[in-house]
XYZ file of N, CA, C and O in Angstrom:
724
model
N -0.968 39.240 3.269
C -1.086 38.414 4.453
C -2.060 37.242 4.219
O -1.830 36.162 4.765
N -3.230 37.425 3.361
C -3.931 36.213 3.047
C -3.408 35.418 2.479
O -3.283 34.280 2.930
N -2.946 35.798 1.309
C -2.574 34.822 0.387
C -0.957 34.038 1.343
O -0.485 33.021 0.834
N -0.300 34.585 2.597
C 0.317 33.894 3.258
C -0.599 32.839 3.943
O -0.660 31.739 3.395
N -1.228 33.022 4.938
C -2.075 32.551 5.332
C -2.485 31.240 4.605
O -2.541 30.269 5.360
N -2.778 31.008 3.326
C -3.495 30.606 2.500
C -2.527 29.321 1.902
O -2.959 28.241 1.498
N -1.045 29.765 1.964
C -0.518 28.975 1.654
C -0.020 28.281 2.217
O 0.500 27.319 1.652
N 0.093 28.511 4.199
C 0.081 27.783 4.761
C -0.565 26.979 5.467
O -0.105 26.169 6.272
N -1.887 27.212 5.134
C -3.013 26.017 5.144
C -2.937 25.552 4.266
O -3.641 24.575 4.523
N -2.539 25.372 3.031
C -2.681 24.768 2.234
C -1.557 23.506 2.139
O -1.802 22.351 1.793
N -0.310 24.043 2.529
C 0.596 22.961 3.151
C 0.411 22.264 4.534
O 0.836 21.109 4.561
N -0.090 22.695 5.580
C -0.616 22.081 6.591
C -1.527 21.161 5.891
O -1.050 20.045 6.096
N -2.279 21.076 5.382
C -2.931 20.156 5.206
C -2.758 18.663 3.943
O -3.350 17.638 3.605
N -1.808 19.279 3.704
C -0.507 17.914 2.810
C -0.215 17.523 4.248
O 0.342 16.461 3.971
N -0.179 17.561 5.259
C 0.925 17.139 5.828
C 0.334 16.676 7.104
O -0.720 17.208 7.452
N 0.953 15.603 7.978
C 0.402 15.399 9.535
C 1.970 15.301 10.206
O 2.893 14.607 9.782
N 1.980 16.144 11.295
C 3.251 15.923 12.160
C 4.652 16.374 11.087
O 5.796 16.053 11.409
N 4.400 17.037 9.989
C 5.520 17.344 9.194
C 5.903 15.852 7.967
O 6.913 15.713 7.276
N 5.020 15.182 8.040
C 5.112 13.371 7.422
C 3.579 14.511 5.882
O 2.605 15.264 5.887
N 4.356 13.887 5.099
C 3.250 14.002 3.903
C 2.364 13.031 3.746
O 2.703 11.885 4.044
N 1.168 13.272 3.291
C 0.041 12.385 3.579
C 0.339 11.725 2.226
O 1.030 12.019 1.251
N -0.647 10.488 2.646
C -0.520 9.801 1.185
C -0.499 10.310 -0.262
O 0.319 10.318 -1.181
N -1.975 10.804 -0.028
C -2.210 11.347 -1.459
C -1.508 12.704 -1.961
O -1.849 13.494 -2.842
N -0.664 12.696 -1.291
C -0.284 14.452 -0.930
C 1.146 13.842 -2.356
O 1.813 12.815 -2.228
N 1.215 14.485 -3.144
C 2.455 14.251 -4.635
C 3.585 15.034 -4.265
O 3.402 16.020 -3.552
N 4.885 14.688 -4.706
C 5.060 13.447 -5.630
C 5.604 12.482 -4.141
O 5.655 12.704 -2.932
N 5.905 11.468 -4.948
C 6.332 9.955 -3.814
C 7.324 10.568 -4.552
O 7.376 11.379 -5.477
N 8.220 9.841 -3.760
C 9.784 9.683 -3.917
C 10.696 8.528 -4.709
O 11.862 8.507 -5.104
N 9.737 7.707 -4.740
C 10.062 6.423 -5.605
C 8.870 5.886 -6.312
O 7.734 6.305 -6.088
N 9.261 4.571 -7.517
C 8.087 4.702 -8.059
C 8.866 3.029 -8.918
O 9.966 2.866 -9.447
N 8.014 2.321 -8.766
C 8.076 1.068 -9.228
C 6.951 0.385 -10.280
O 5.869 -0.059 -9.896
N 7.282 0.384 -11.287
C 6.555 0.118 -12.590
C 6.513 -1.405 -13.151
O 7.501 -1.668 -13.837
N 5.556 -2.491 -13.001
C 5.800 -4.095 -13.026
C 4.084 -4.285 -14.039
O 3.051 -4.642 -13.474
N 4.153 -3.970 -15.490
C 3.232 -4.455 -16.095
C 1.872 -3.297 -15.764
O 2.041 -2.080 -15.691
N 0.586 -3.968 -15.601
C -0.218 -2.921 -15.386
C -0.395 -2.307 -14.163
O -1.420 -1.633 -14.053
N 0.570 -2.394 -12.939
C 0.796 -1.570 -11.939
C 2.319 -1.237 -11.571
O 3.472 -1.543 -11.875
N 1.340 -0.145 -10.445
C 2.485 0.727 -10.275
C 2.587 1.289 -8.482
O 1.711 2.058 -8.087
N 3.203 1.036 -7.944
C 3.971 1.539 -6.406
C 4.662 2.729 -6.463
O 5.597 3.145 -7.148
N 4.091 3.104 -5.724
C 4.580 4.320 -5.427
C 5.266 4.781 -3.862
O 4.718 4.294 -2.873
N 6.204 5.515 -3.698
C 6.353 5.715 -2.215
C 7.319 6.727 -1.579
O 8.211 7.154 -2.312
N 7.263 7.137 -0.396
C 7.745 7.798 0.031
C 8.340 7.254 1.720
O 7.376 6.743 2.289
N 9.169 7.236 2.317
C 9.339 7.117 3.657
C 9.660 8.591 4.388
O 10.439 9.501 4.103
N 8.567 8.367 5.602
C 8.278 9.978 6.249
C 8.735 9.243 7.635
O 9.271 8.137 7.700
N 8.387 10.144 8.790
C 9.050 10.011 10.028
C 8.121 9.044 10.849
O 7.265 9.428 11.646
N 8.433 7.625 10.516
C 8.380 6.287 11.107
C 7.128 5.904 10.158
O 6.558 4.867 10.496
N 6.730 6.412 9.295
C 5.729 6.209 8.321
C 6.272 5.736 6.765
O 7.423 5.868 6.350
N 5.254 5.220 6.115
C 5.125 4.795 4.994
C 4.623 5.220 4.075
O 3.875 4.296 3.754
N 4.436 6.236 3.155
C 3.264 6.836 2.566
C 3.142 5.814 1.316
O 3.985 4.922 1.415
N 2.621 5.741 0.583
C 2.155 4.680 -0.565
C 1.225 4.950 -1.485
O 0.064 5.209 -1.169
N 1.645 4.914 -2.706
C 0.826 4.825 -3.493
C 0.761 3.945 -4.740
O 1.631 3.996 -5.609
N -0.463 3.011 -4.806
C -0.586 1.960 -5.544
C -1.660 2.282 -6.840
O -2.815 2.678 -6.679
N -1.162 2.081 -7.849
C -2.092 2.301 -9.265
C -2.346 1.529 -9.910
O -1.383 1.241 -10.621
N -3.533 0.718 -10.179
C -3.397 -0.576 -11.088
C -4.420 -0.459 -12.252
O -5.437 0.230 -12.184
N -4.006 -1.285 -13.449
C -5.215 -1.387 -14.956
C -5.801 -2.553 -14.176
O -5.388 -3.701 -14.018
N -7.141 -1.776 -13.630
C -7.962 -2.992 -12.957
C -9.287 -1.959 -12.442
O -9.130 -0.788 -12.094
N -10.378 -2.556 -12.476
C -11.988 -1.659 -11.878
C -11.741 -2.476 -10.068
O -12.062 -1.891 -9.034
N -11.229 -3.634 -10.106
C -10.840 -4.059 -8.998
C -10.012 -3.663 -7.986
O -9.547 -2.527 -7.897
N -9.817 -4.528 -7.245
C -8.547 -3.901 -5.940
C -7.539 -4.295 -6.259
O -7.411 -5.097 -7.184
N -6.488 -3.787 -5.509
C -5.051 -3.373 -6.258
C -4.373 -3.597 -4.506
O -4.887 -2.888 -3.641
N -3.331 -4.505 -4.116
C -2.611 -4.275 -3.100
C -1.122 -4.558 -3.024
O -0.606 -5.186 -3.949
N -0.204 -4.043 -1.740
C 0.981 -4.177 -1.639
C 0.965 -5.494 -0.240
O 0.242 -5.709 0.733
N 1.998 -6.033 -0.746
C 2.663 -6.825 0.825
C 3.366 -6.465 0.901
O 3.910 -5.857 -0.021
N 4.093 -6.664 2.673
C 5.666 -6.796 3.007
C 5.982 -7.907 3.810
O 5.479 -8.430 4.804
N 7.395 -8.209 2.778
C 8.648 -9.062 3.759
C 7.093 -10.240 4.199
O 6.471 -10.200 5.260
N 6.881 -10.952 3.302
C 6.269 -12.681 3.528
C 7.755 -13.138 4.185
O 8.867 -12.614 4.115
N 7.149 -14.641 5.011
C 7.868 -15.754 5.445
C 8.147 -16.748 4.383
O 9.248 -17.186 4.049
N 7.111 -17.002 3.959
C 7.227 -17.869 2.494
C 5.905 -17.862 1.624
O 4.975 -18.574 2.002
N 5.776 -17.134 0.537
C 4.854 -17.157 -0.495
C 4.219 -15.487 0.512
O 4.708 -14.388 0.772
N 2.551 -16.393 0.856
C 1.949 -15.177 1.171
C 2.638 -14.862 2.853
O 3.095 -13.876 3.431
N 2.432 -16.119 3.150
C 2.600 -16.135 4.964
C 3.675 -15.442 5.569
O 4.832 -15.836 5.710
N 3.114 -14.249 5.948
C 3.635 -13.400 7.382
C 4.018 -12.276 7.029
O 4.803 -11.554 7.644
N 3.171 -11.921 5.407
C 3.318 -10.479 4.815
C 2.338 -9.628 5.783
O 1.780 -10.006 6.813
N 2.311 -8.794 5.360
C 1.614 -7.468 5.916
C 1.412 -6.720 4.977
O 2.000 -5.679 4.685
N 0.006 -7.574 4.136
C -0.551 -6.649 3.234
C -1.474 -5.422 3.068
O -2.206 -5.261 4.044
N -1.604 -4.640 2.214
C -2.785 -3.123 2.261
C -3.035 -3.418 1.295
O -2.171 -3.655 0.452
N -4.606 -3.531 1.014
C -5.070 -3.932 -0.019
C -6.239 -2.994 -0.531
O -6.188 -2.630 0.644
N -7.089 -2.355 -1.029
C -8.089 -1.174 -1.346
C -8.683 -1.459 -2.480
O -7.992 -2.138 -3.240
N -10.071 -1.077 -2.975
C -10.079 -0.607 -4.377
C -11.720 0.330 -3.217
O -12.171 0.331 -2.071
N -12.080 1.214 -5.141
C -13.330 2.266 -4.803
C -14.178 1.425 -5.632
O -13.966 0.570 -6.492
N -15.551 2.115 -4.917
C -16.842 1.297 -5.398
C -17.385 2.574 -5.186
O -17.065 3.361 -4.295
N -18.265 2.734 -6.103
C -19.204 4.032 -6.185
C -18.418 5.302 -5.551
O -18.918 6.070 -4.729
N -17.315 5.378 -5.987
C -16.865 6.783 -5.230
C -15.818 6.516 -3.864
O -14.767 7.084 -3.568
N -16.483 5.538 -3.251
C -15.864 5.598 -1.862
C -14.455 4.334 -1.749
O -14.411 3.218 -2.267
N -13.924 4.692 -1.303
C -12.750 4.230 -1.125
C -12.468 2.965 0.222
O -13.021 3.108 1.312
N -11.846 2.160 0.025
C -12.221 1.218 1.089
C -10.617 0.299 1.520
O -10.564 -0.521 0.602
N -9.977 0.174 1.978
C -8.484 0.202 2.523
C -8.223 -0.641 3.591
O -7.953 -0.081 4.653
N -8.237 -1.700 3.571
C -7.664 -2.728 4.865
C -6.576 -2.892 4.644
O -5.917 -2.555 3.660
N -6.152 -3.698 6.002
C -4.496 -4.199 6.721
C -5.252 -5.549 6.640
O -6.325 -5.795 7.191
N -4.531 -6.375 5.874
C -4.798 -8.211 6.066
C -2.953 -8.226 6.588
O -2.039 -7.419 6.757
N -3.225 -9.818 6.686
C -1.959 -10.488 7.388
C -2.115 -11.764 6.427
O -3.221 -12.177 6.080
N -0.836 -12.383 6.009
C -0.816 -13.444 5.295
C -1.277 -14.977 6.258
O -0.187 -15.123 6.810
N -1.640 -15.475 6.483
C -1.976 -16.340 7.644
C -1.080 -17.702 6.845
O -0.604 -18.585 7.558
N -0.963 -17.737 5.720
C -0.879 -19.226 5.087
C -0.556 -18.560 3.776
O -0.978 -17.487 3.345
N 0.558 -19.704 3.047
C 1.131 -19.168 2.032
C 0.542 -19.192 1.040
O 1.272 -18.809 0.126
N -0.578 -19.487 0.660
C -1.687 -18.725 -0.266
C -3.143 -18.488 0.054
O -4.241 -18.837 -0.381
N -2.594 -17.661 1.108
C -4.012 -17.199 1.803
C -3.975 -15.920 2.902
O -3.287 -15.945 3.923
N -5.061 -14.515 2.405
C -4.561 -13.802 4.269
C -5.839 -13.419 4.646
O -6.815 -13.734 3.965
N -5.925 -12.778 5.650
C -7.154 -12.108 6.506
C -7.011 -11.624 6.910
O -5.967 -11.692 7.558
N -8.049 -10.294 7.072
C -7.966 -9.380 7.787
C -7.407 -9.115 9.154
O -8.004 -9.574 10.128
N -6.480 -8.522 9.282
C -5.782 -7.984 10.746
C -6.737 -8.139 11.907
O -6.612 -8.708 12.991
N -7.734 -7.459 11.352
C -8.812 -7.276 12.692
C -9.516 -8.370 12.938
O -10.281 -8.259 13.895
N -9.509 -9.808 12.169
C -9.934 -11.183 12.257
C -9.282 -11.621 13.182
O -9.845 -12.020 14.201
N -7.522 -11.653 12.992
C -6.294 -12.386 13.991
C -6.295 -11.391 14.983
O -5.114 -11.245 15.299
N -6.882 -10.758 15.531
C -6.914 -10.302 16.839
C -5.784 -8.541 16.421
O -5.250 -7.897 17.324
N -5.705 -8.198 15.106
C -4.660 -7.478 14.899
C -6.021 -5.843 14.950
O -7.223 -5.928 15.199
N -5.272 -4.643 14.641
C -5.847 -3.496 14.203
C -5.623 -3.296 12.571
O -4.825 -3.982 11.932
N -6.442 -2.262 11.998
C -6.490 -1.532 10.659
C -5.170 -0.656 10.644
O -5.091 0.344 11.357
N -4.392 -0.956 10.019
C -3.271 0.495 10.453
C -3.214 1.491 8.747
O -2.465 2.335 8.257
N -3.994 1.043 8.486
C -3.632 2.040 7.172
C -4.273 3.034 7.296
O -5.474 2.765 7.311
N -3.953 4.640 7.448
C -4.502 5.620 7.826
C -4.372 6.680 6.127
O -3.900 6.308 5.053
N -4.963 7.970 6.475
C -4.876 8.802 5.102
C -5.154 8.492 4.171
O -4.331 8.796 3.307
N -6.411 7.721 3.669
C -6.613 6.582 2.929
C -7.467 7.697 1.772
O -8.501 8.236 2.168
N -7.121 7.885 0.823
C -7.806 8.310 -0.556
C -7.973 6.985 -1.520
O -7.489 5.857 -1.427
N -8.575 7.394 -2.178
C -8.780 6.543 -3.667
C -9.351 7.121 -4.484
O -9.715 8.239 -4.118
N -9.831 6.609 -6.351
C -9.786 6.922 -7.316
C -10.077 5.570 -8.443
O -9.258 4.675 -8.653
N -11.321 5.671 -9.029
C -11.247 4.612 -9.798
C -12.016 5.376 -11.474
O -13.191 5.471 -11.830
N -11.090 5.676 -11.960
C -11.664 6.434 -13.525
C -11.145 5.771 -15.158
O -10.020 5.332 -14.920
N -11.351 5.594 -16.175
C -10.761 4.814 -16.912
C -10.317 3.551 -17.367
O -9.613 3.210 -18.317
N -11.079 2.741 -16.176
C -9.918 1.496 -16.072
C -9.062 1.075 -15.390
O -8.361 0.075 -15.547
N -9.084 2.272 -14.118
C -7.586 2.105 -13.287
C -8.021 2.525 -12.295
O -8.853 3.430 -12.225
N -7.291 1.649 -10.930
C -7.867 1.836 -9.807
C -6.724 2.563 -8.994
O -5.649 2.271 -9.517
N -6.538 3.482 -7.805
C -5.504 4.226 -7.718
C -5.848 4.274 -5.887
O -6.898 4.827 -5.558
N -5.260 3.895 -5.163
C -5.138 4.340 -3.662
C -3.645 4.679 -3.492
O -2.591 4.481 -4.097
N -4.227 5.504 -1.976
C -3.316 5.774 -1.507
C -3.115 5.801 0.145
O -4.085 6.324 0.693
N -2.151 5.389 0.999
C -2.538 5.314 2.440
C -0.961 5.760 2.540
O -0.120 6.187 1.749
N -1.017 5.402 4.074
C 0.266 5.898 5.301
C -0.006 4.392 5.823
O -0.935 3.589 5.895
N 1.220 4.484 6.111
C 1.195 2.854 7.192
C 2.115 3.493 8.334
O 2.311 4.697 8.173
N 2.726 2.909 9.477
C 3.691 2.946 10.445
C 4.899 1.920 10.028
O 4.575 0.799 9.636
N 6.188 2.252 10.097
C 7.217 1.552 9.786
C 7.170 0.641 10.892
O 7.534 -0.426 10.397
N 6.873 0.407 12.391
C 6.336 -0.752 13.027
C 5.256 -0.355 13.693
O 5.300 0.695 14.333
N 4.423 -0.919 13.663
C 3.309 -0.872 13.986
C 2.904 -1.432 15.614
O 1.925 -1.102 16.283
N 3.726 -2.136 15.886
C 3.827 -3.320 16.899
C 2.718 -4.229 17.286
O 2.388 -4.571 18.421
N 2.126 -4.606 15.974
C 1.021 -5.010 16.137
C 1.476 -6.415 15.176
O 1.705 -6.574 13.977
N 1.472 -7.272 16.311
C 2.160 -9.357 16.384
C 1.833 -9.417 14.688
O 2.791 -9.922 14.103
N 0.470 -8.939 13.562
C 0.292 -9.315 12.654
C 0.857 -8.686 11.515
O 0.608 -9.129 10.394
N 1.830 -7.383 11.735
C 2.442 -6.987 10.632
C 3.661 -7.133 11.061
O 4.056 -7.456 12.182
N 4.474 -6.775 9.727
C 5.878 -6.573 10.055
C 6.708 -5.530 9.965
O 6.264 -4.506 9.446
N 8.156 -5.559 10.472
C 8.664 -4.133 10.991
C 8.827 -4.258 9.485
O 8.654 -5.262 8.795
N 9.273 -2.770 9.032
C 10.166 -2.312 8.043
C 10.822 -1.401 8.091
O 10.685 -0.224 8.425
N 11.784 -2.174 7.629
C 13.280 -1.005 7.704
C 13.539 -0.811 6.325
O 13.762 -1.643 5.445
N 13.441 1.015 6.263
C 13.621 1.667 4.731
C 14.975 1.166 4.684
O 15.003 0.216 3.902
N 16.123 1.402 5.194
C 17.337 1.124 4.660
C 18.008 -0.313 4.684
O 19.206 -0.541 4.517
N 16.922 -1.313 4.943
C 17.430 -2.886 4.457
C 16.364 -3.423 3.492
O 15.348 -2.763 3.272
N 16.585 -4.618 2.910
C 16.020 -4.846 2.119
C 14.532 -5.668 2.125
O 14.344 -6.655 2.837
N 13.752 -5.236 1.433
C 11.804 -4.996 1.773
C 11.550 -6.112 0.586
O 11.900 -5.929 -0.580
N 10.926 -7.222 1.037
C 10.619 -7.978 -0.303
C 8.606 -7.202 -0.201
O 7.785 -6.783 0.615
N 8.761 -7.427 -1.455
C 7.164 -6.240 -1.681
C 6.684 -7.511 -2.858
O 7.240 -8.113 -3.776
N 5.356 -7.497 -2.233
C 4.771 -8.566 -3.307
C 3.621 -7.454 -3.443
O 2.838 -6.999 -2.608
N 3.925 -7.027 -5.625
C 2.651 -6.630 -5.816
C 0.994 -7.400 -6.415
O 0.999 -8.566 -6.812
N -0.088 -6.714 -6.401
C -0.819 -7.924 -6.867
C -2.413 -6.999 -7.443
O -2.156 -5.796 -7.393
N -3.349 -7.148 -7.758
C -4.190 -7.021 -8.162
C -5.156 -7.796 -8.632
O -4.801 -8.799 -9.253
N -6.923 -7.472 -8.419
C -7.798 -8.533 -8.790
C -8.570 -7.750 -10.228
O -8.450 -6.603 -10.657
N -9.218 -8.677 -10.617
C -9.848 -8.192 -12.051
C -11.778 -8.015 -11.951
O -12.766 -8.737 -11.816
N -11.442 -6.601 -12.117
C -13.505 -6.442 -12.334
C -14.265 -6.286 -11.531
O -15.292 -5.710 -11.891
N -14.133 -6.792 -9.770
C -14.774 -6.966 -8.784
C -14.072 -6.453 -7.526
O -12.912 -6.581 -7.136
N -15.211 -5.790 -6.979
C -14.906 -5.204 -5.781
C -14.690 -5.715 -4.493
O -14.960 -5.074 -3.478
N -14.129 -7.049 -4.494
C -14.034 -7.911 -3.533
C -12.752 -8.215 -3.502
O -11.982 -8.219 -4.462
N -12.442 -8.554 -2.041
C -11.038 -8.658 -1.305
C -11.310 -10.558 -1.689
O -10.277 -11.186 -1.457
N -12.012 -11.094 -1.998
C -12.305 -12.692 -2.363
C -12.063 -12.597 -3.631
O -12.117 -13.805 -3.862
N -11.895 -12.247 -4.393
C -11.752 -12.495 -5.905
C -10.120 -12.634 -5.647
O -9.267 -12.059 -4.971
N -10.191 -13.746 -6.591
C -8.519 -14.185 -6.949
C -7.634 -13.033 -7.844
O -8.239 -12.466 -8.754
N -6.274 -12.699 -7.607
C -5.459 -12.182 -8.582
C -5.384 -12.468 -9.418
O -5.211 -13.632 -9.777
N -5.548 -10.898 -10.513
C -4.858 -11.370 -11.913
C -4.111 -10.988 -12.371
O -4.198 -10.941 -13.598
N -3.018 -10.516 -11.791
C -1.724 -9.940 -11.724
C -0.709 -10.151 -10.142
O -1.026 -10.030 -8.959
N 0.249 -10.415 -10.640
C 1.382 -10.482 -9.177
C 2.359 -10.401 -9.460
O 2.473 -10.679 -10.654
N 3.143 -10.181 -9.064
C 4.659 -9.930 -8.799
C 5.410 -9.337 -7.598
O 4.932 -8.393 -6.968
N 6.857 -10.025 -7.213
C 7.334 -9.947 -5.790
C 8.276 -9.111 -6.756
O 8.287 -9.267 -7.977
N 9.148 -8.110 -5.992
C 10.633 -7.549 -5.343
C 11.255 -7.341 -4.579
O 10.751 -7.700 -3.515
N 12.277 -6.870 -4.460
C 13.398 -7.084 -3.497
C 13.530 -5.050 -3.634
O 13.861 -4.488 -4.677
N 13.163 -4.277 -2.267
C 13.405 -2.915 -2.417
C 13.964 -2.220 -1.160
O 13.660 -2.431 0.014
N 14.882 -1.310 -1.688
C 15.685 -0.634 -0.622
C 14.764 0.725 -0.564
O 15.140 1.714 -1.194
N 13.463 0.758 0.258
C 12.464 1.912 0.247
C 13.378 3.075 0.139
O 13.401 3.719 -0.910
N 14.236 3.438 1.282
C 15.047 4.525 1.282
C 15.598 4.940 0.288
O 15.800 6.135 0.073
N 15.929 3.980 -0.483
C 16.804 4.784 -2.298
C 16.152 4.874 -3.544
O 16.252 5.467 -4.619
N 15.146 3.698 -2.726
C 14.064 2.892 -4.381
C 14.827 1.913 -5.127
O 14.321 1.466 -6.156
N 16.185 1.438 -4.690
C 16.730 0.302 -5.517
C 15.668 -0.602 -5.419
O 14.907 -0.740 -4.462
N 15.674 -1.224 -6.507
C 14.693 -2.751 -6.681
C 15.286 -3.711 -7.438
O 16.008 -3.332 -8.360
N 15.123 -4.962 -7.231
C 15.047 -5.960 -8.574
C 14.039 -7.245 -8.533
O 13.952 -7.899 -7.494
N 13.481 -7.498 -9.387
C 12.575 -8.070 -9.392
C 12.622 -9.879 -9.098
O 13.522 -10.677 -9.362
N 11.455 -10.074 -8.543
C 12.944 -11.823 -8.099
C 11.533 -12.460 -8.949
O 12.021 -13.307 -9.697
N 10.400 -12.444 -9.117
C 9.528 -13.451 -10.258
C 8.711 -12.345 -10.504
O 7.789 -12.428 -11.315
């Protein structure tokens, strides 16, 4: 009876509302572009995510820009001494974003782990597939998600420029991708 017990706390706690938490393995899809890597799963109106990059820096995902950066709905993270640190920016301008909670928006990235050992920086969050919040955007797993990945080099700052990027074109629900630059 314990060891029942035992194992169902132990799955309760992978899990919120029956949705697997971020860090909770494996994702379901998995997108590989140079020294990072996306990871993901779609749960019930959620996003789970996981982003891995060759970087001591932060490492983030966008979705579905208007043009360049503007009107993505990026999650961006890296760890500093251990602790893990995870915002929602909004693209404001096509090479430029800010924090959600600047434009009058909320933080929506919840379940937030991280990991920085080796050289490589590793988060993981939950988002809401709409959030209804004016500064992100909806996403629909079964149409097509342009995902801009990106990463900074060395520094623990959301101000340090990228030194890595790349956009795709992804059907979350299957994991089809192709890469458009």
């Amino acid at each position: 009876m314990k060891r029942l017990v035992a194992v169902f706390i132990c799955c309760l706690a992978l899990t919120v509302g029956g949705t697997p938490l971020a860090g909770a393995e494996p994702f379901d899809h998995t997108l590989t572009d140079g020294p990072m890597t996306f990871s993901w799963s779609v749960g019930d109106g959620v996003l789970n995510v996981k982003l891995t990059g060759k970087t001591e820096g932060w490492v983030a995902v966008g979705f579905n820009p208007v043009k360049m950066m503007k009107g993505a709905n990026f999650i961006m993270g890296y760890v500093k001494d251990g602790k893990v640190t995870v915002t929602d920016h909004t693209g404001h301008a096509e090479r430029n974003h800010k924090a959600d909670t600047k434009s009058g928006g909320q933080n929506h990235a919840s379940n937030t782990v991280g990991s920085e050992k080796g050289g490589m920086t590793e988060i993981s969050f939950t988002i809401p597939l709409d959030s209804q919040d004016a500064n992100d955007t909806i996403i629909d797993p079964s149409g097509m998600t342009t995902v801009l990945l990106a990463m900074g080099g060395g520094r623990d700052s959301f101000r340090s420029v990228h030194t890595f990027r790349s956009v795709h074109r992804v059907t979350l629900s299957s994991g089809a991708s192709e890469k458009v630059k």
